[in-house]
Amino acid sequence: MTDLRERLAVIDAAQKNIAELSTQVVSQQDILANKQARGAFGEIQLQALVQGVLPAFAYRFQATLSNTRRADCLLTLPTPGPIVIEAKFPLESYRALRDAKDDTSLREATRRFSADILKHVRDISEKYILPGETAELALMFLPSEAVYAELHANFPDVVEKAHRVRVYTVSPSTLWATLNTIRAVLKDVHMRE
């Protein structure tokens, strides 16, 4: 009986932990449901990645460009020039795509996801690629590997349209790899100097 009581106490403690984790998951979903909070989440993740890889002189956050637009991040590179990174998180259309129950809802979700991504691409291209001021390309940071994977696996036409206007999508892992490449280039430039 004593062993049984001890095991029940352990099970009760585990059940409390599960309930607490469930509450935390729900609160994270609530945070991501709010567009402003989701935007802040993407920007904070972007900042953490950039600050964790690049030296402080190689970037600026919330940099104001000559057209008065503020870039989430501006990589200050000697060549090809300053590169803007904008964080975007099309969560609603991604969830609709993932949760589609029939062909009609899948077609609508596919159309909406594609339109949302292309709107972000167009905005970035028009607002953040400035001849003579920034590089001829910009990066769109998708702070979710799942959204990035969906885009690249099932929307090659959208990816191609983005490439045509020189907006390249990156996820947390691909941005990390890109930033490490930039760090190596900056180190090489510094060594040459």
PDB file of C-alpha atoms in Angstrom:
ATOM      1  CA  MET A   1       0.000   0.000   0.000  1.00  0.00           C
ATOM      2  CA  THR A   2       2.867   2.361   0.790  1.00  0.00           C
ATOM      3  CA  ASP A   3       4.424   1.725  -2.649  1.00  0.00           C
ATOM      4  CA  LEU A   4       1.055   2.347  -4.273  1.00  0.00           C
ATOM      5  CA  ARG A   5       0.638   5.663  -2.435  1.00  0.00           C
ATOM      6  CA  GLU A   6       4.141   6.756  -3.437  1.00  0.00           C
ATOM      7  CA  ARG A   7       3.482   5.923  -7.088  1.00  0.00           C
ATOM      8  CA  LEU A   8       0.150   7.736  -7.015  1.00  0.00           C
ATOM      9  CA  ALA A   9       1.920  10.800  -5.593  1.00  0.00           C
ATOM     10  CA  VAL A  10       4.447  10.652  -8.462  1.00  0.00           C
ATOM     11  CA  ILE A  11       1.622  10.315 -11.006  1.00  0.00           C
ATOM     12  CA  ASP A  12      -0.217  13.244  -9.409  1.00  0.00           C
ATOM     13  CA  ALA A  13       2.915  15.435  -9.636  1.00  0.00           C
ATOM     14  CA  ALA A  14       3.414  14.441 -13.277  1.00  0.00           C
ATOM     15  CA  GLN A  15      -0.217  15.298 -14.026  1.00  0.00           C
ATOM     16  CA  LYS A  16       0.273  18.780 -12.514  1.00  0.00           C
ATOM     17  CA  ASN A  17       3.348  19.290 -14.733  1.00  0.00           C
ATOM     18  CA  ILE A  18       1.366  18.266 -17.828  1.00  0.00           C
ATOM     19  CA  ALA A  19      -1.430  20.688 -16.917  1.00  0.00           C
ATOM     20  CA  GLU A  20       1.117  23.508 -16.469  1.00  0.00           C
ATOM     21  CA  LEU A  21       2.756  22.759 -19.834  1.00  0.00           C
ATOM     22  CA  SER A  22      -0.660  22.726 -21.488  1.00  0.00           C
ATOM     23  CA  THR A  23      -1.355  26.194 -20.086  1.00  0.00           C
ATOM     24  CA  GLN A  24       1.991  27.456 -21.429  1.00  0.00           C
ATOM     25  CA  VAL A  25       1.263  26.078 -24.911  1.00  0.00           C
ATOM     26  CA  VAL A  26      -2.143  27.782 -24.949  1.00  0.00           C
ATOM     27  CA  SER A  27      -0.602  31.088 -23.850  1.00  0.00           C
ATOM     28  CA  GLN A  28       2.016  30.854 -26.626  1.00  0.00           C
ATOM     29  CA  GLN A  29      -0.775  30.267 -29.156  1.00  0.00           C
ATOM     30  CA  ASP A  30      -2.564  33.336 -27.774  1.00  0.00           C
ATOM     31  CA  ILE A  31       0.600  35.399 -28.244  1.00  0.00           C
ATOM     32  CA  LEU A  32       0.981  34.262 -31.845  1.00  0.00           C
ATOM     33  CA  ALA A  33      -2.701  34.974 -32.567  1.00  0.00           C
ATOM     34  CA  ASN A  34      -2.091  38.712 -32.122  1.00  0.00           C
ATOM     35  CA  LYS A  35      -0.460  40.196 -35.258  1.00  0.00           C
ATOM     36  CA  GLN A  36       1.587  42.778 -33.350  1.00  0.00           C
ATOM     37  CA  ALA A  37       2.840  40.229 -30.838  1.00  0.00           C
ATOM     38  CA  ARG A  38       3.651  37.822 -33.669  1.00  0.00           C
ATOM     39  CA  GLY A  39       5.577  40.605 -35.436  1.00  0.00           C
ATOM     40  CA  ALA A  40       7.507  41.317 -32.256  1.00  0.00           C
ATOM     41  CA  PHE A  41       8.216  37.583 -31.900  1.00  0.00           C
ATOM     42  CA  GLY A  42       9.700  37.500 -35.418  1.00  0.00           C
ATOM     43  CA  GLU A  43      11.782  40.625 -34.811  1.00  0.00           C
ATOM     44  CA  ILE A  44      13.102  39.337 -31.468  1.00  0.00           C
ATOM     45  CA  GLN A  45      14.045  36.017 -33.054  1.00  0.00           C
ATOM     46  CA  LEU A  46      15.744  37.902 -35.905  1.00  0.00           C
ATOM     47  CA  GLN A  47      17.663  40.075 -33.442  1.00  0.00           C
ATOM     48  CA  ALA A  48      18.799  37.094 -31.406  1.00  0.00           C
ATOM     49  CA  LEU A  49      20.112  35.318 -34.506  1.00  0.00           C
ATOM     50  CA  VAL A  50      21.924  38.379 -35.865  1.00  0.00           C
ATOM     51  CA  GLN A  51      23.422  39.373 -32.512  1.00  0.00           C
ATOM     52  CA  GLY A  52      24.514  35.802 -31.866  1.00  0.00           C
ATOM     53  CA  VAL A  53      26.485  35.520 -35.102  1.00  0.00           C
ATOM     54  CA  LEU A  54      27.649  38.923 -36.359  1.00  0.00           C
ATOM     55  CA  PRO A  55      29.878  41.542 -34.760  1.00  0.00           C
ATOM     56  CA  ALA A  56      28.024  44.683 -33.608  1.00  0.00           C
ATOM     57  CA  PHE A  57      29.442  46.891 -36.385  1.00  0.00           C
ATOM     58  CA  ALA A  58      27.880  44.682 -39.082  1.00  0.00           C
ATOM     59  CA  TYR A  59      24.188  45.437 -38.421  1.00  0.00           C
ATOM     60  CA  ARG A  60      21.623  47.973 -37.228  1.00  0.00           C
ATOM     61  CA  PHE A  61      18.098  47.273 -36.029  1.00  0.00           C
ATOM     62  CA  GLN A  62      15.153  49.522 -36.933  1.00  0.00           C
ATOM     63  CA  ALA A  63      17.385  51.463 -39.325  1.00  0.00           C
ATOM     64  CA  THR A  64      15.604  54.327 -41.105  1.00  0.00           C
ATOM     65  CA  LEU A  65      16.216  54.510 -44.842  1.00  0.00           C
ATOM     66  CA  SER A  66      16.087  57.634 -47.040  1.00  0.00           C
ATOM     67  CA  ASN A  67      12.456  56.842 -47.968  1.00  0.00           C
ATOM     68  CA  THR A  68      11.615  56.999 -44.204  1.00  0.00           C
ATOM     69  CA  ARG A  69      10.947  53.238 -44.064  1.00  0.00           C
ATOM     70  CA  ARG A  70      12.385  51.429 -41.064  1.00  0.00           C
ATOM     71  CA  ALA A  71      14.059  48.109 -41.725  1.00  0.00           C
ATOM     72  CA  ASP A  72      13.807  45.412 -39.066  1.00  0.00           C
ATOM     73  CA  CYS A  73      17.521  44.789 -39.633  1.00  0.00           C
ATOM     74  CA  LEU A  74      20.105  46.356 -41.923  1.00  0.00           C
ATOM     75  CA  LEU A  75      23.265  44.368 -42.492  1.00  0.00           C
ATOM     76  CA  THR A  76      25.980  46.954 -43.094  1.00  0.00           C
ATOM     77  CA  LEU A  77      28.200  45.175 -45.579  1.00  0.00           C
ATOM     78  CA  PRO A  78      30.906  46.711 -47.761  1.00  0.00           C
ATOM     79  CA  THR A  79      29.939  44.485 -50.698  1.00  0.00           C
ATOM     80  CA  PRO A  80      27.265  44.150 -52.082  1.00  0.00           C
ATOM     81  CA  GLY A  81      26.168  46.989 -49.788  1.00  0.00           C
ATOM     82  CA  PRO A  82      23.614  47.210 -46.996  1.00  0.00           C
ATOM     83  CA  ILE A  83      21.116  44.327 -47.042  1.00  0.00           C
ATOM     84  CA  VAL A  84      17.682  44.703 -45.447  1.00  0.00           C
ATOM     85  CA  ILE A  85      16.123  41.807 -43.540  1.00  0.00           C
ATOM     86  CA  GLU A  86      12.399  42.062 -42.840  1.00  0.00           C
ATOM     87  CA  ALA A  87      10.629  39.603 -40.531  1.00  0.00           C
ATOM     88  CA  LYS A  88       7.236  38.381 -41.803  1.00  0.00           C
ATOM     89  CA  PHE A  89       5.008  35.697 -40.306  1.00  0.00           C
ATOM     90  CA  PRO A  90       1.964  34.715 -42.459  1.00  0.00           C
ATOM     91  CA  LEU A  91       0.596  32.471 -39.721  1.00  0.00           C
ATOM     92  CA  GLU A  92      -3.153  32.722 -40.408  1.00  0.00           C
ATOM     93  CA  SER A  93      -2.876  31.663 -44.038  1.00  0.00           C
ATOM     94  CA  TYR A  94      -0.384  28.921 -43.146  1.00  0.00           C
ATOM     95  CA  ARG A  95      -2.733  27.537 -40.479  1.00  0.00           C
ATOM     96  CA  ALA A  96      -5.668  27.676 -42.905  1.00  0.00           C
ATOM     97  CA  LEU A  97      -3.585  25.730 -45.415  1.00  0.00           C
ATOM     98  CA  ARG A  98      -2.568  23.154 -42.830  1.00  0.00           C
ATOM     99  CA  ASP A  99      -6.097  22.802 -41.435  1.00  0.00           C
ATOM    100  CA  ALA A 100      -7.960  22.601 -44.771  1.00  0.00           C
ATOM    101  CA  LYS A 101     -10.532  19.802 -44.591  1.00  0.00           C
ATOM    102  CA  ASP A 102     -11.654  19.564 -48.224  1.00  0.00           C
ATOM    103  CA  ASP A 103     -10.577  20.517 -51.745  1.00  0.00           C
ATOM    104  CA  THR A 104     -12.454  23.810 -51.720  1.00  0.00           C
ATOM    105  CA  SER A 105     -10.922  25.035 -48.464  1.00  0.00           C
ATOM    106  CA  LEU A 106      -7.512  23.763 -49.602  1.00  0.00           C
ATOM    107  CA  ARG A 107      -7.743  25.741 -52.868  1.00  0.00           C
ATOM    108  CA  GLU A 108      -8.780  28.895 -50.989  1.00  0.00           C
ATOM    109  CA  ALA A 109      -6.040  28.442 -48.369  1.00  0.00           C
ATOM    110  CA  THR A 110      -3.455  27.825 -51.101  1.00  0.00           C
ATOM    111  CA  ARG A 111      -4.514  30.996 -52.910  1.00  0.00           C
ATOM    112  CA  ARG A 112      -4.445  33.019 -49.684  1.00  0.00           C
ATOM    113  CA  PHE A 113      -1.036  31.714 -48.555  1.00  0.00           C
ATOM    114  CA  SER A 114       0.452  32.487 -51.972  1.00  0.00           C
ATOM    115  CA  ALA A 115      -1.123  35.968 -52.009  1.00  0.00           C
ATOM    116  CA  ASP A 116       0.110  36.750 -48.473  1.00  0.00           C
ATOM    117  CA  ILE A 117       3.691  35.746 -49.277  1.00  0.00           C
ATOM    118  CA  LEU A 118       3.679  37.655 -52.575  1.00  0.00           C
ATOM    119  CA  LYS A 119       2.302  40.777 -50.865  1.00  0.00           C
ATOM    120  CA  HIS A 120       5.165  40.674 -48.355  1.00  0.00           C
ATOM    121  CA  VAL A 121       7.647  40.101 -51.189  1.00  0.00           C
ATOM    122  CA  ARG A 122       6.259  43.027 -53.193  1.00  0.00           C
ATOM    123  CA  ASP A 123       6.322  45.322 -50.145  1.00  0.00           C
ATOM    124  CA  ILE A 124       9.912  44.402 -49.337  1.00  0.00           C
ATOM    125  CA  SER A 125      11.003  44.811 -52.944  1.00  0.00           C
ATOM    126  CA  GLU A 126       9.376  48.233 -53.302  1.00  0.00           C
ATOM    127  CA  LYS A 127      10.241  49.645 -49.881  1.00  0.00           C
ATOM    128  CA  TYR A 128      13.639  48.200 -49.033  1.00  0.00           C
ATOM    129  CA  ILE A 129      15.601  47.736 -52.247  1.00  0.00           C
ATOM    130  CA  LEU A 130      16.780  51.268 -52.963  1.00  0.00           C
ATOM    131  CA  PRO A 131      19.245  51.842 -55.838  1.00  0.00           C
ATOM    132  CA  GLY A 132      22.400  53.518 -54.590  1.00  0.00           C
ATOM    133  CA  GLU A 133      21.449  53.027 -50.943  1.00  0.00           C
ATOM    134  CA  THR A 134      20.936  49.316 -50.334  1.00  0.00           C
ATOM    135  CA  ALA A 135      22.084  46.170 -52.054  1.00  0.00           C
ATOM    136  CA  GLU A 136      20.047  44.987 -55.022  1.00  0.00           C
ATOM    137  CA  LEU A 137      18.509  42.266 -52.868  1.00  0.00           C
ATOM    138  CA  ALA A 138      16.679  41.879 -49.581  1.00  0.00           C
ATOM    139  CA  LEU A 139      15.878  38.998 -47.237  1.00  0.00           C
ATOM    140  CA  MET A 140      12.443  38.064 -45.939  1.00  0.00           C
ATOM    141  CA  PHE A 141      12.833  36.257 -42.610  1.00  0.00           C
ATOM    142  CA  LEU A 142      10.120  33.679 -41.917  1.00  0.00           C
ATOM    143  CA  PRO A 143      10.516  32.865 -38.202  1.00  0.00           C
ATOM    144  CA  SER A 144       9.039  29.382 -38.657  1.00  0.00           C
ATOM    145  CA  GLU A 145      10.798  26.441 -40.250  1.00  0.00           C
ATOM    146  CA  ALA A 146       7.383  24.910 -41.035  1.00  0.00           C
ATOM    147  CA  VAL A 147       6.194  27.966 -42.988  1.00  0.00           C
ATOM    148  CA  TYR A 148       9.512  28.135 -44.845  1.00  0.00           C
ATOM    149  CA  ALA A 149       9.374  24.411 -45.669  1.00  0.00           C
ATOM    150  CA  GLU A 150       5.779  24.699 -46.923  1.00  0.00           C
ATOM    151  CA  LEU A 151       6.718  27.607 -49.150  1.00  0.00           C
ATOM    152  CA  HIS A 152       9.739  25.912 -50.693  1.00  0.00           C
ATOM    153  CA  ALA A 153       8.148  22.475 -50.998  1.00  0.00           C
ATOM    154  CA  ASN A 154       4.780  23.400 -52.468  1.00  0.00           C
ATOM    155  CA  PHE A 155       4.994  26.932 -53.891  1.00  0.00           C
ATOM    156  CA  PRO A 156       7.958  26.989 -56.298  1.00  0.00           C
ATOM    157  CA  ASP A 157       6.215  29.622 -58.451  1.00  0.00           C
ATOM    158  CA  VAL A 158       5.998  31.993 -55.466  1.00  0.00           C
ATOM    159  CA  VAL A 159       9.669  31.410 -54.634  1.00  0.00           C
ATOM    160  CA  GLU A 160      10.578  32.084 -58.288  1.00  0.00           C
ATOM    161  CA  LYS A 161       8.536  35.320 -58.362  1.00  0.00           C
ATOM    162  CA  ALA A 162      10.311  36.451 -55.193  1.00  0.00           C
ATOM    163  CA  HIS A 163      13.701  35.685 -56.738  1.00  0.00           C
ATOM    164  CA  ARG A 164      12.811  37.719 -59.845  1.00  0.00           C
ATOM    165  CA  VAL A 165      12.400  40.822 -57.678  1.00  0.00           C
ATOM    166  CA  ARG A 166      15.487  39.848 -55.629  1.00  0.00           C
ATOM    167  CA  VAL A 167      13.734  39.033 -52.381  1.00  0.00           C
ATOM    168  CA  TYR A 168      15.057  35.819 -50.858  1.00  0.00           C
ATOM    169  CA  THR A 169      13.271  33.996 -48.056  1.00  0.00           C
ATOM    170  CA  VAL A 170      15.191  32.664 -45.093  1.00  0.00           C
ATOM    171  CA  SER A 171      14.158  30.613 -42.075  1.00  0.00           C
ATOM    172  CA  PRO A 172      15.905  30.578 -38.688  1.00  0.00           C
ATOM    173  CA  SER A 173      18.301  27.823 -39.823  1.00  0.00           C
ATOM    174  CA  THR A 174      19.009  29.245 -43.295  1.00  0.00           C
ATOM    175  CA  LEU A 175      19.442  32.753 -41.870  1.00  0.00           C
ATOM    176  CA  TRP A 176      21.909  31.344 -39.355  1.00  0.00           C
ATOM    177  CA  ALA A 177      23.896  29.756 -42.205  1.00  0.00           C
ATOM    178  CA  THR A 178      23.728  32.982 -44.242  1.00  0.00           C
ATOM    179  CA  LEU A 179      24.920  35.067 -41.300  1.00  0.00           C
ATOM    180  CA  ASN A 180      27.818  32.694 -40.668  1.00  0.00           C
ATOM    181  CA  THR A 181      28.853  33.045 -44.308  1.00  0.00           C
ATOM    182  CA  ILE A 182      28.679  36.837 -43.967  1.00  0.00           C
ATOM    183  CA  ARG A 183      30.755  36.662 -40.794  1.00  0.00           C
ATOM    184  CA  ALA A 184      33.426  34.659 -42.639  1.00  0.00           C
ATOM    185  CA  VAL A 185      33.443  37.206 -45.470  1.00  0.00           C
ATOM    186  CA  LEU A 186      33.742  40.095 -42.992  1.00  0.00           C
ATOM    187  CA  LYS A 187      36.603  38.311 -41.244  1.00  0.00           C
ATOM    188  CA  ASP A 188      38.349  37.831 -44.589  1.00  0.00           C
ATOM    189  CA  VAL A 189      37.898  41.528 -45.471  1.00  0.00           C
ATOM    190  CA  HIS A 190      39.272  42.510 -42.046  1.00  0.00           C
ATOM    191  CA  MET A 191      42.289  40.213 -42.504  1.00  0.00           C
ATOM    192  CA  ARG A 192      43.035  41.760 -45.918  1.00  0.00           C
ATOM    193  CA  GLU A 193      42.869  45.253 -44.456  1.00  0.00           C
TER     194      GLU A 193
END
